[in-house]
Amino acid sequence: MVAPFVYTGNPARVVFGAGTLALLPEEIERLGLQRVLIVATPQQAAEAEALAIRLGGRAAAIFAEAAMHTPVDVTERALAAMAGTAVDGLIAVGGGSTTGLAKAIALRTDLPQIVAPTTYAGSEMTPILGETKDGRKTTLTSPKVLPEVVIYDVDLTLTLPPALSLTSGMNAIAHAVEALYAREANPVITLMAEEGIAALARALPVIVPSPKDREARSDALYGAWLCGICLGSVGMALHHKLCHTLGGTFDLPHSETHTAVLPHAVAYNAPAAPDAMRRVARALGVGEAAGGLYDLASKLGAKMALRDLGMPESGIDRAADLALQNPYFNPRPLERDAIRTLIRNAWAGVRPAAA
Ligand code: NAD
């Protein structure tokens, strides 16, 4: 028997393949856009410039100052740069930071967005925007920030460095894992979550030694798309809350933090979510979820200890306190001592013990 559920799908047009960025002019036309702003990070400014040349007169301007965690002052500079340019659409080429900037501009202008993701973060499939102002990060959900069109071009991911490919892939897997035990879990998202984890788990061991392998890159990007839908469709729990808190409090890198925390958050929730654990383990092709996630990332060379990412030992208690503030849904109730142990284990980078 199928348990009762509620499913809400986010509207988005998705174009997937290799070389698909060549279809951007058609997609721009389809939306009836005349003058677009291209956003990127400073590191990917060259890609933005190449795109502007390709678009000719339809590229009104480039703003290549996107930064991690979507600082509001950067968004304000982008809005100022757009003033008087009659921009009627936004093009983002990059990872979650670039997508975040396009979303922040769309929130304030309602302009349509076409996003071409170059990492596995998944932000392009969500109506979620995290912004930082005066060192404080706030998160909002609004249909205004959901991109209208997403062009997944496998070729854009070939340059993603192996270490970042791995942690970005683990970041994507984390969305799917938490979707499997979400309060709003439903059969469609569960299918996507399992398939997303399996695609990434199969691709990452190939990509790390062979980052130009198109087949593995295609699998990984497909998995990232599915995991992004999971993130955008159901609520996240302890793992995402912890990463948000740790990242913000100790200024830790985003996908690397997800990689180190995920096995421990999963070990914590395992007793309360046996069906989700079975599905994660099956998708990974292992006997046990938490250890399987740890082995996948550590064997490929990811840093598994938060201390190696810059978190001080003295921060463990503070992080445990913060994780218990503002209660939120989690399959296993939040217990201070067990959460402290979880954070301590992630800090030290030990392999989680089987539940
Ligand atoms: P990122 O966008 O910060 O990219 C990291 C670096 O890699 C940047 O310098 C970027 O230019 C570079 N890069 C990206 N793709 C590349 C490629 N293919 N080749 C070479 N260099 C490349 O990293 P990220 O992990 O994708 O995004 C993290 C940010 O996204 C965080 O701020 C996070 O909060 C946000 N995020 C938001 C959501 C959401 O739904 N709102 C979801 C996931 C992540």
CSV table of C-alpha atoms and ligand atoms in Angstrom, one decimal:
chain,number,residue,atom,x,y,z
A,1,MET,CA,0.0,0.0,0.0
A,2,VAL,CA,1.2,3.5,-0.8
A,3,ALA,CA,1.3,5.8,2.2
A,4,PRO,CA,-0.6,9.1,1.8
A,5,PHE,CA,1.5,11.9,0.5
A,6,VAL,CA,1.6,15.4,-0.8
A,7,TYR,CA,3.7,16.2,-3.9
A,8,THR,CA,4.4,19.7,-5.2
A,9,GLY,CA,6.5,20.0,-8.4
A,10,ASN,CA,8.5,23.2,-9.1
A,11,PRO,CA,8.0,24.4,-12.7
A,12,ALA,CA,11.2,24.6,-14.7
A,13,ARG,CA,12.4,23.8,-18.2
A,14,VAL,CA,15.5,21.6,-18.2
A,15,VAL,CA,17.7,21.1,-21.2
A,16,PHE,CA,20.3,18.4,-20.6
A,17,GLY,CA,23.2,17.1,-22.7
A,18,ALA,CA,26.8,17.8,-23.9
A,19,GLY,CA,27.3,21.0,-25.8
A,20,THR,CA,23.8,22.2,-24.9
A,21,LEU,CA,25.0,25.8,-24.0
A,22,ALA,CA,24.9,26.2,-27.8
A,23,LEU,CA,21.1,26.2,-27.4
A,24,LEU,CA,21.2,29.3,-25.2
A,25,PRO,CA,20.3,31.7,-28.1
A,26,GLU,CA,17.2,29.6,-28.8
A,27,GLU,CA,16.2,29.6,-25.1
A,28,ILE,CA,16.7,33.3,-24.9
A,29,GLU,CA,14.5,33.7,-27.9
A,30,ARG,CA,11.9,31.3,-26.4
A,31,LEU,CA,11.6,33.6,-23.4
A,32,GLY,CA,11.4,36.7,-25.7
A,33,LEU,CA,14.5,38.3,-24.2
A,34,GLN,CA,16.3,41.1,-25.9
A,35,ARG,CA,19.1,42.2,-23.5
A,36,VAL,CA,20.5,39.9,-20.9
A,37,LEU,CA,22.9,40.3,-18.0
A,38,ILE,CA,25.5,37.5,-17.7
A,39,VAL,CA,26.7,36.8,-14.1
A,40,ALA,CA,29.7,34.7,-13.1
A,41,THR,CA,32.4,34.5,-10.4
A,42,PRO,CA,35.7,36.3,-11.1
A,43,GLN,CA,37.3,32.8,-11.6
A,44,GLN,CA,34.8,32.1,-14.4
A,45,ALA,CA,34.8,35.6,-16.0
A,46,ALA,CA,36.4,34.2,-19.2
A,47,GLU,CA,33.5,31.8,-19.7
A,48,ALA,CA,31.1,34.8,-19.3
A,49,GLU,CA,33.0,36.8,-21.8
A,50,ALA,CA,33.0,34.0,-24.4
A,51,LEU,CA,29.3,33.7,-23.9
A,52,ALA,CA,28.8,37.4,-24.4
A,53,ILE,CA,30.7,37.2,-27.7
A,54,ARG,CA,28.4,34.4,-28.7
A,55,LEU,CA,25.3,36.3,-27.9
A,56,GLY,CA,26.4,39.5,-29.6
A,57,GLY,CA,23.9,42.4,-29.2
A,58,ARG,CA,21.7,40.4,-26.9
A,59,ALA,CA,24.4,40.5,-24.1
A,60,ALA,CA,23.8,43.8,-22.4
A,61,ALA,CA,26.6,43.4,-19.8
A,62,ILE,CA,28.7,41.0,-17.7
A,63,PHE,CA,28.9,41.1,-13.9
A,64,ALA,CA,31.6,38.7,-12.8
A,65,GLU,CA,31.7,39.3,-9.1
A,66,ALA,CA,29.5,36.5,-7.7
A,67,ALA,CA,30.8,35.3,-4.3
A,68,MET,CA,30.1,32.5,-1.8
A,69,HIS,CA,26.9,32.9,0.3
A,70,THR,CA,25.4,35.7,-1.9
A,71,PRO,CA,26.6,38.8,-0.1
A,72,VAL,CA,23.9,41.5,-0.4
A,73,ASP,CA,26.4,44.2,-1.2
A,74,VAL,CA,27.5,42.3,-4.3
A,75,THR,CA,23.8,42.0,-5.3
A,76,GLU,CA,23.4,45.8,-4.9
A,77,ARG,CA,26.5,46.4,-7.0
A,78,ALA,CA,25.0,44.2,-9.7
A,79,LEU,CA,21.7,46.1,-9.6
A,80,ALA,CA,23.6,49.4,-9.8
A,81,ALA,CA,25.6,48.1,-12.9
A,82,MET,CA,22.3,47.1,-14.5
A,83,ALA,CA,20.7,50.5,-14.0
A,84,GLY,CA,19.9,52.2,-17.4
A,85,THR,CA,20.8,49.1,-19.4
A,86,ALA,CA,17.3,47.8,-20.1
A,87,VAL,CA,18.2,44.3,-19.0
A,88,ASP,CA,15.3,42.0,-19.4
A,89,GLY,CA,16.8,38.6,-18.4
A,90,LEU,CA,19.6,37.0,-16.4
A,91,ILE,CA,22.1,34.3,-17.5
A,92,ALA,CA,24.1,32.6,-14.9
A,93,VAL,CA,27.1,30.3,-15.7
A,94,GLY,CA,28.7,28.8,-12.7
A,95,GLY,CA,28.2,27.0,-9.4
A,96,GLY,CA,25.9,27.7,-6.5
A,97,SER,CA,27.5,31.1,-5.8
A,98,THR,CA,26.7,32.4,-9.3
A,99,THR,CA,23.2,30.9,-9.3
A,100,GLY,CA,22.7,32.6,-5.9
A,101,LEU,CA,23.5,36.0,-7.4
A,102,ALA,CA,21.1,35.5,-10.3
A,103,LYS,CA,18.4,34.5,-7.8
A,104,ALA,CA,19.1,37.5,-5.6
A,105,ILE,CA,18.7,39.8,-8.6
A,106,ALA,CA,15.6,38.0,-9.7
A,107,LEU,CA,14.1,38.4,-6.2
A,108,ARG,CA,14.5,42.1,-6.5
A,109,THR,CA,13.6,42.6,-10.2
A,110,ASP,CA,11.4,39.6,-11.1
A,111,LEU,CA,13.6,39.1,-14.2
A,112,PRO,CA,13.6,35.6,-15.8
A,113,GLN,CA,16.7,33.5,-15.3
A,114,ILE,CA,18.5,30.9,-17.5
A,115,VAL,CA,21.1,29.1,-15.4
A,116,ALA,CA,23.9,26.9,-16.7
A,117,PRO,CA,25.3,25.1,-13.7
A,118,THR,CA,29.0,24.1,-13.6
A,119,THR,CA,29.0,22.3,-10.2
A,120,TYR,CA,26.7,19.7,-8.6
A,121,ALA,CA,25.4,22.0,-5.8
A,122,GLY,CA,21.8,21.9,-7.2
A,123,SER,CA,20.7,25.5,-6.4
A,124,GLU,CA,19.3,25.9,-9.9
A,125,MET,CA,16.4,23.5,-9.1
A,126,THR,CA,15.3,25.2,-5.9
A,127,PRO,CA,13.2,28.2,-5.0
A,128,ILE,CA,15.6,28.8,-2.0
A,129,LEU,CA,18.0,31.7,-1.6
A,130,GLY,CA,20.6,32.1,1.2
A,131,GLU,CA,22.0,35.7,1.5
A,132,THR,CA,24.5,37.2,3.8
A,133,LYS,CA,24.5,40.7,5.2
A,134,ASP,CA,26.8,42.0,8.0
A,135,GLY,CA,28.1,38.5,8.5
A,136,ARG,CA,24.6,37.0,9.1
A,137,LYS,CA,23.1,34.5,6.6
A,138,THR,CA,19.4,34.3,6.1
A,139,THR,CA,17.5,31.9,3.9
A,140,LEU,CA,14.2,32.5,2.1
A,141,THR,CA,12.0,30.5,-0.2
A,142,SER,CA,10.1,32.2,-3.0
A,143,PRO,CA,8.9,31.2,-6.5
A,144,LYS,CA,10.5,34.4,-7.7
A,145,VAL,CA,14.0,33.0,-7.3
A,146,LEU,CA,13.3,29.7,-9.1
A,147,PRO,CA,15.1,29.8,-12.5
A,148,GLU,CA,12.8,29.5,-15.5
A,149,VAL,CA,15.3,27.5,-17.6
A,150,VAL,CA,18.2,25.3,-16.6
A,151,ILE,CA,20.7,24.3,-19.3
A,152,TYR,CA,22.8,21.4,-18.1
A,153,ASP,CA,25.8,21.2,-20.3
A,154,VAL,CA,28.2,18.3,-19.4
A,155,ASP,CA,31.0,20.1,-21.2
A,156,LEU,CA,30.9,23.0,-18.6
A,157,THR,CA,31.7,20.5,-15.8
A,158,LEU,CA,34.8,19.0,-17.4
A,159,THR,CA,37.0,21.8,-15.9
A,160,LEU,CA,35.6,21.4,-12.3
A,161,PRO,CA,38.7,20.4,-10.4
A,162,PRO,CA,38.7,16.7,-9.1
A,163,ALA,CA,38.7,17.7,-5.4
A,164,LEU,CA,35.8,20.1,-5.9
A,165,SER,CA,34.0,17.6,-8.1
A,166,LEU,CA,34.1,15.1,-5.3
A,167,THR,CA,32.9,17.4,-2.5
A,168,SER,CA,30.3,19.0,-4.8
A,169,GLY,CA,29.0,15.6,-5.6
A,170,MET,CA,28.8,14.7,-1.9
A,171,ASN,CA,26.9,18.0,-1.4
A,172,ALA,CA,24.4,16.8,-3.9
A,173,ILE,CA,24.2,13.3,-2.4
A,174,ALA,CA,23.4,15.0,1.0
A,175,HIS,CA,20.3,16.6,-0.5
A,176,ALA,CA,19.0,13.2,-1.7
A,177,VAL,CA,19.8,11.5,1.6
A,178,GLU,CA,17.9,14.0,3.6
A,179,ALA,CA,15.0,13.9,1.1
A,180,LEU,CA,14.6,10.2,1.9
A,181,TYR,CA,13.8,10.9,5.5
A,182,ALA,CA,12.1,14.3,5.1
A,183,ARG,CA,8.8,15.0,6.7
A,184,GLU,CA,7.4,15.7,3.2
A,185,ALA,CA,9.0,12.6,1.7
A,186,ASN,CA,6.9,11.2,-1.2
A,187,PRO,CA,7.3,8.4,-3.7
A,188,VAL,CA,8.4,10.6,-6.6
A,189,ILE,CA,11.2,12.3,-4.7
A,190,THR,CA,12.2,9.0,-3.2
A,191,LEU,CA,12.7,7.6,-6.7
A,192,MET,CA,14.8,10.6,-7.7
A,193,ALA,CA,16.8,10.5,-4.5
A,194,GLU,CA,17.9,6.9,-4.9
A,195,GLU,CA,18.6,7.4,-8.6
A,196,GLY,CA,20.6,10.6,-7.9
A,197,ILE,CA,22.7,9.0,-5.2
A,198,ALA,CA,23.4,5.9,-7.4
A,199,ALA,CA,24.4,8.1,-10.4
A,200,LEU,CA,26.8,10.2,-8.4
A,201,ALA,CA,28.3,7.2,-6.5
A,202,ARG,CA,29.0,5.5,-9.8
A,203,ALA,CA,30.5,8.6,-11.4
A,204,LEU,CA,32.7,10.1,-8.7
A,205,PRO,CA,35.2,7.3,-8.5
A,206,VAL,CA,35.8,7.8,-12.3
A,207,ILE,CA,35.8,11.6,-12.3
A,208,VAL,CA,38.4,12.0,-9.5
A,209,PRO,CA,41.2,10.2,-11.4
A,210,SER,CA,39.8,11.1,-14.9
A,211,PRO,CA,38.0,14.5,-14.7
A,212,LYS,CA,37.6,14.7,-18.5
A,213,ASP,CA,35.6,11.5,-18.7
A,214,ARG,CA,32.4,12.6,-20.4
A,215,GLU,CA,30.4,9.6,-19.6
A,216,ALA,CA,31.0,9.9,-15.8
A,217,ARG,CA,30.6,13.7,-16.0
A,218,SER,CA,27.2,13.1,-17.6
A,219,ASP,CA,26.2,10.6,-14.9
A,220,ALA,CA,27.3,13.0,-12.2
A,221,LEU,CA,25.4,16.0,-13.7
A,222,TYR,CA,22.3,13.9,-14.2
A,223,GLY,CA,22.6,12.8,-10.5
A,224,ALA,CA,23.1,16.4,-9.4
A,225,TRP,CA,19.9,17.5,-11.2
A,226,LEU,CA,17.9,14.8,-9.5
A,227,CYS,CA,19.4,15.7,-6.1
A,228,GLY,CA,18.7,19.4,-6.7
A,229,ILE,CA,15.0,18.5,-7.3
A,230,CYS,CA,15.1,16.7,-4.0
A,231,LEU,CA,16.5,19.8,-2.2
A,232,GLY,CA,13.9,22.1,-3.8
A,233,SER,CA,10.9,19.8,-3.2
A,234,VAL,CA,11.1,18.6,0.5
A,235,GLY,CA,12.4,20.0,3.7
A,236,MET,CA,16.0,19.2,4.8
A,237,ALA,CA,16.9,18.2,8.4
A,238,LEU,CA,19.9,17.9,10.8
A,239,HIS,CA,22.6,17.5,8.2
A,240,HIS,CA,21.8,20.7,6.3
A,241,LYS,CA,21.1,22.6,9.6
A,242,LEU,CA,24.5,21.6,10.9
A,243,CYS,CA,26.4,22.5,7.7
A,244,HIS,CA,24.6,25.9,7.6
A,245,THR,CA,25.6,26.6,11.2
A,246,LEU,CA,29.2,25.3,11.0
A,247,GLY,CA,29.8,27.1,7.7
A,248,GLY,CA,28.4,30.4,9.0
A,249,THR,CA,30.0,30.3,12.4
A,250,PHE,CA,33.5,29.1,11.5
A,251,ASP,CA,33.6,30.3,7.9
A,252,LEU,CA,34.1,26.8,6.6
A,253,PRO,CA,34.0,25.9,2.8
A,254,HIS,CA,30.5,24.8,1.7
A,255,SER,CA,30.8,21.5,-0.1
A,256,GLU,CA,33.8,20.3,1.9
A,257,THR,CA,31.8,20.8,5.1
A,258,HIS,CA,28.9,18.8,3.7
A,259,THR,CA,31.3,16.0,2.8
A,260,ALA,CA,32.8,15.8,6.3
A,261,VAL,CA,29.4,16.0,8.2
A,262,LEU,CA,27.2,13.8,6.1
A,263,PRO,CA,28.3,10.3,7.3
A,264,HIS,CA,27.9,11.5,10.9
A,265,ALA,CA,24.5,13.1,10.4
A,266,VAL,CA,23.4,9.9,8.7
A,267,ALA,CA,24.8,7.7,11.5
A,268,TYR,CA,22.8,9.9,14.0
A,269,ASN,CA,19.6,9.5,12.1
A,270,ALA,CA,20.0,5.9,11.1
A,271,PRO,CA,18.0,4.3,14.0
A,272,ALA,CA,15.1,6.6,13.3
A,273,ALA,CA,15.0,6.2,9.5
A,274,PRO,CA,15.7,2.5,8.6
A,275,ASP,CA,13.9,2.6,5.2
A,276,ALA,CA,15.9,5.7,4.1
A,277,MET,CA,19.1,4.0,5.2
A,278,ARG,CA,18.3,0.8,3.2
A,279,ARG,CA,17.7,3.0,0.2
A,280,VAL,CA,21.0,5.0,0.6
A,281,ALA,CA,23.0,1.7,1.1
A,282,ARG,CA,21.3,0.1,-1.9
A,283,ALA,CA,22.1,3.2,-4.1
A,284,LEU,CA,25.7,3.1,-2.9
A,285,GLY,CA,26.0,-0.6,-3.4
A,286,VAL,CA,27.1,-1.2,0.2
A,287,GLY,CA,25.8,-2.8,3.3
A,288,GLU,CA,25.4,0.3,5.5
A,289,ALA,CA,24.7,3.9,4.7
A,290,ALA,CA,26.8,6.0,7.0
A,291,GLY,CA,30.0,4.0,6.6
A,292,GLY,CA,29.4,3.7,2.9
A,293,LEU,CA,29.2,7.5,2.5
A,294,TYR,CA,32.4,7.9,4.5
A,295,ASP,CA,34.2,5.3,2.5
A,296,LEU,CA,33.1,6.8,-0.9
A,297,ALA,CA,34.5,10.3,0.0
A,298,SER,CA,37.5,9.3,2.0
A,299,LYS,CA,38.8,6.7,-0.5
A,300,LEU,CA,38.7,9.4,-3.2
A,301,GLY,CA,40.8,11.7,-1.0
A,302,ALA,CA,38.3,14.1,0.5
A,303,LYS,CA,39.2,15.8,3.8
A,304,MET,CA,36.9,14.0,6.3
A,305,ALA,CA,37.8,16.1,9.4
A,306,LEU,CA,36.3,19.5,10.1
A,307,ARG,CA,39.5,20.3,12.0
A,308,ASP,CA,41.3,20.1,8.7
A,309,LEU,CA,38.9,22.6,7.2
A,310,GLY,CA,39.6,25.2,9.9
A,311,MET,CA,37.2,24.4,12.7
A,312,PRO,CA,38.7,24.9,16.2
A,313,GLU,CA,38.2,22.2,18.8
A,314,SER,CA,36.8,24.8,21.1
A,315,GLY,CA,33.9,25.3,18.6
A,316,ILE,CA,32.4,21.9,19.2
A,317,ASP,CA,30.3,22.9,22.2
A,318,ARG,CA,29.2,26.1,20.5
A,319,ALA,CA,28.2,24.3,17.4
A,320,ALA,CA,26.2,21.8,19.5
A,321,ASP,CA,24.3,24.6,21.2
A,322,LEU,CA,23.6,26.3,17.9
A,323,ALA,CA,22.3,23.1,16.4
A,324,LEU,CA,19.7,22.9,19.1
A,325,GLN,CA,18.4,26.5,18.6
A,326,ASN,CA,15.3,27.1,16.6
A,327,PRO,CA,13.9,23.6,16.6
A,328,TYR,CA,13.2,22.0,13.2
A,329,PHE,CA,12.1,18.7,11.9
A,330,ASN,CA,14.5,15.7,12.2
A,331,PRO,CA,13.6,12.0,12.1
A,332,ARG,CA,15.5,11.5,15.4
A,333,PRO,CA,14.8,14.0,18.2
A,334,LEU,CA,17.7,16.3,18.8
A,335,GLU,CA,19.7,15.2,21.9
A,336,ARG,CA,22.5,17.5,23.1
A,337,ASP,CA,25.0,14.8,24.1
A,338,ALA,CA,24.5,12.7,20.9
A,339,ILE,CA,24.7,15.8,18.7
A,340,ARG,CA,27.9,16.9,20.5
A,341,THR,CA,29.4,13.4,19.8
A,342,LEU,CA,28.3,13.7,16.2
A,343,ILE,CA,30.1,17.1,15.8
A,344,ARG,CA,33.1,15.8,17.7
A,345,ASN,CA,33.4,12.8,15.4
A,346,ALA,CA,33.0,15.0,12.3
A,347,TRP,CA,35.6,17.3,13.7
A,348,ALA,CA,38.1,14.4,14.2
A,349,GLY,CA,37.1,12.8,10.9
A,350,VAL,CA,36.7,9.3,12.3
A,351,ARG,CA,34.7,6.7,10.4
A,352,PRO,CA,31.2,6.5,11.9
A,353,ALA,CA,30.5,3.2,13.7
A,354,ALA,CA,27.7,1.0,12.3
A,355,ALA,CA,24.4,1.7,14.1
B,1,NAD,P1,30.8,27.9,-6.0
B,1,NAD,O1,29.7,28.3,-6.9
B,1,NAD,O2,31.2,28.8,-4.9
B,1,NAD,O3,32.1,27.6,-6.9
B,1,NAD,C1,33.4,27.3,-6.2
B,1,NAD,C2,34.5,27.8,-7.2
B,1,NAD,O4,34.6,26.9,-8.3
B,1,NAD,C3,34.2,29.2,-7.8
B,1,NAD,O5,35.5,29.9,-7.8
B,1,NAD,C4,33.7,28.9,-9.2
B,1,NAD,O6,34.0,29.9,-10.1
B,1,NAD,C5,34.5,27.6,-9.5
B,1,NAD,N1,33.9,26.7,-10.5
B,1,NAD,C6,32.6,26.4,-10.5
B,1,NAD,N2,32.4,25.5,-11.5
B,1,NAD,C7,33.6,25.4,-12.2
B,1,NAD,C8,34.0,24.6,-13.3
B,1,NAD,N3,33.1,23.8,-13.9
B,1,NAD,N4,35.3,24.7,-13.7
B,1,NAD,C9,36.1,25.5,-13.0
B,1,NAD,N5,35.8,26.2,-11.9
B,1,NAD,C10,34.5,26.1,-11.5
B,1,NAD,O7,30.5,26.5,-5.3
B,1,NAD,P2,29.2,25.6,-5.1
B,1,NAD,O8,29.6,24.6,-4.1
B,1,NAD,O9,28.6,25.3,-6.4
B,1,NAD,O10,28.2,26.6,-4.5
B,1,NAD,C11,28.2,26.9,-3.1
B,1,NAD,C12,27.2,28.1,-2.8
B,1,NAD,O11,26.0,27.7,-3.3
B,1,NAD,C13,27.1,28.3,-1.3
B,1,NAD,O12,27.0,29.7,-1.1
B,1,NAD,C14,25.8,27.6,-1.0
B,1,NAD,O13,25.1,28.2,0.1
B,1,NAD,C15,25.0,27.8,-2.3
B,1,NAD,N6,23.9,26.8,-2.5
B,1,NAD,C16,22.6,27.2,-2.5
B,1,NAD,C17,21.6,26.3,-2.7
B,1,NAD,C18,20.2,26.8,-2.8
B,1,NAD,O14,19.3,26.0,-3.1
B,1,NAD,N7,19.9,28.0,-2.5
B,1,NAD,C19,21.9,24.9,-3.0
B,1,NAD,C20,23.3,24.5,-3.0
B,1,NAD,C21,24.3,25.5,-2.7
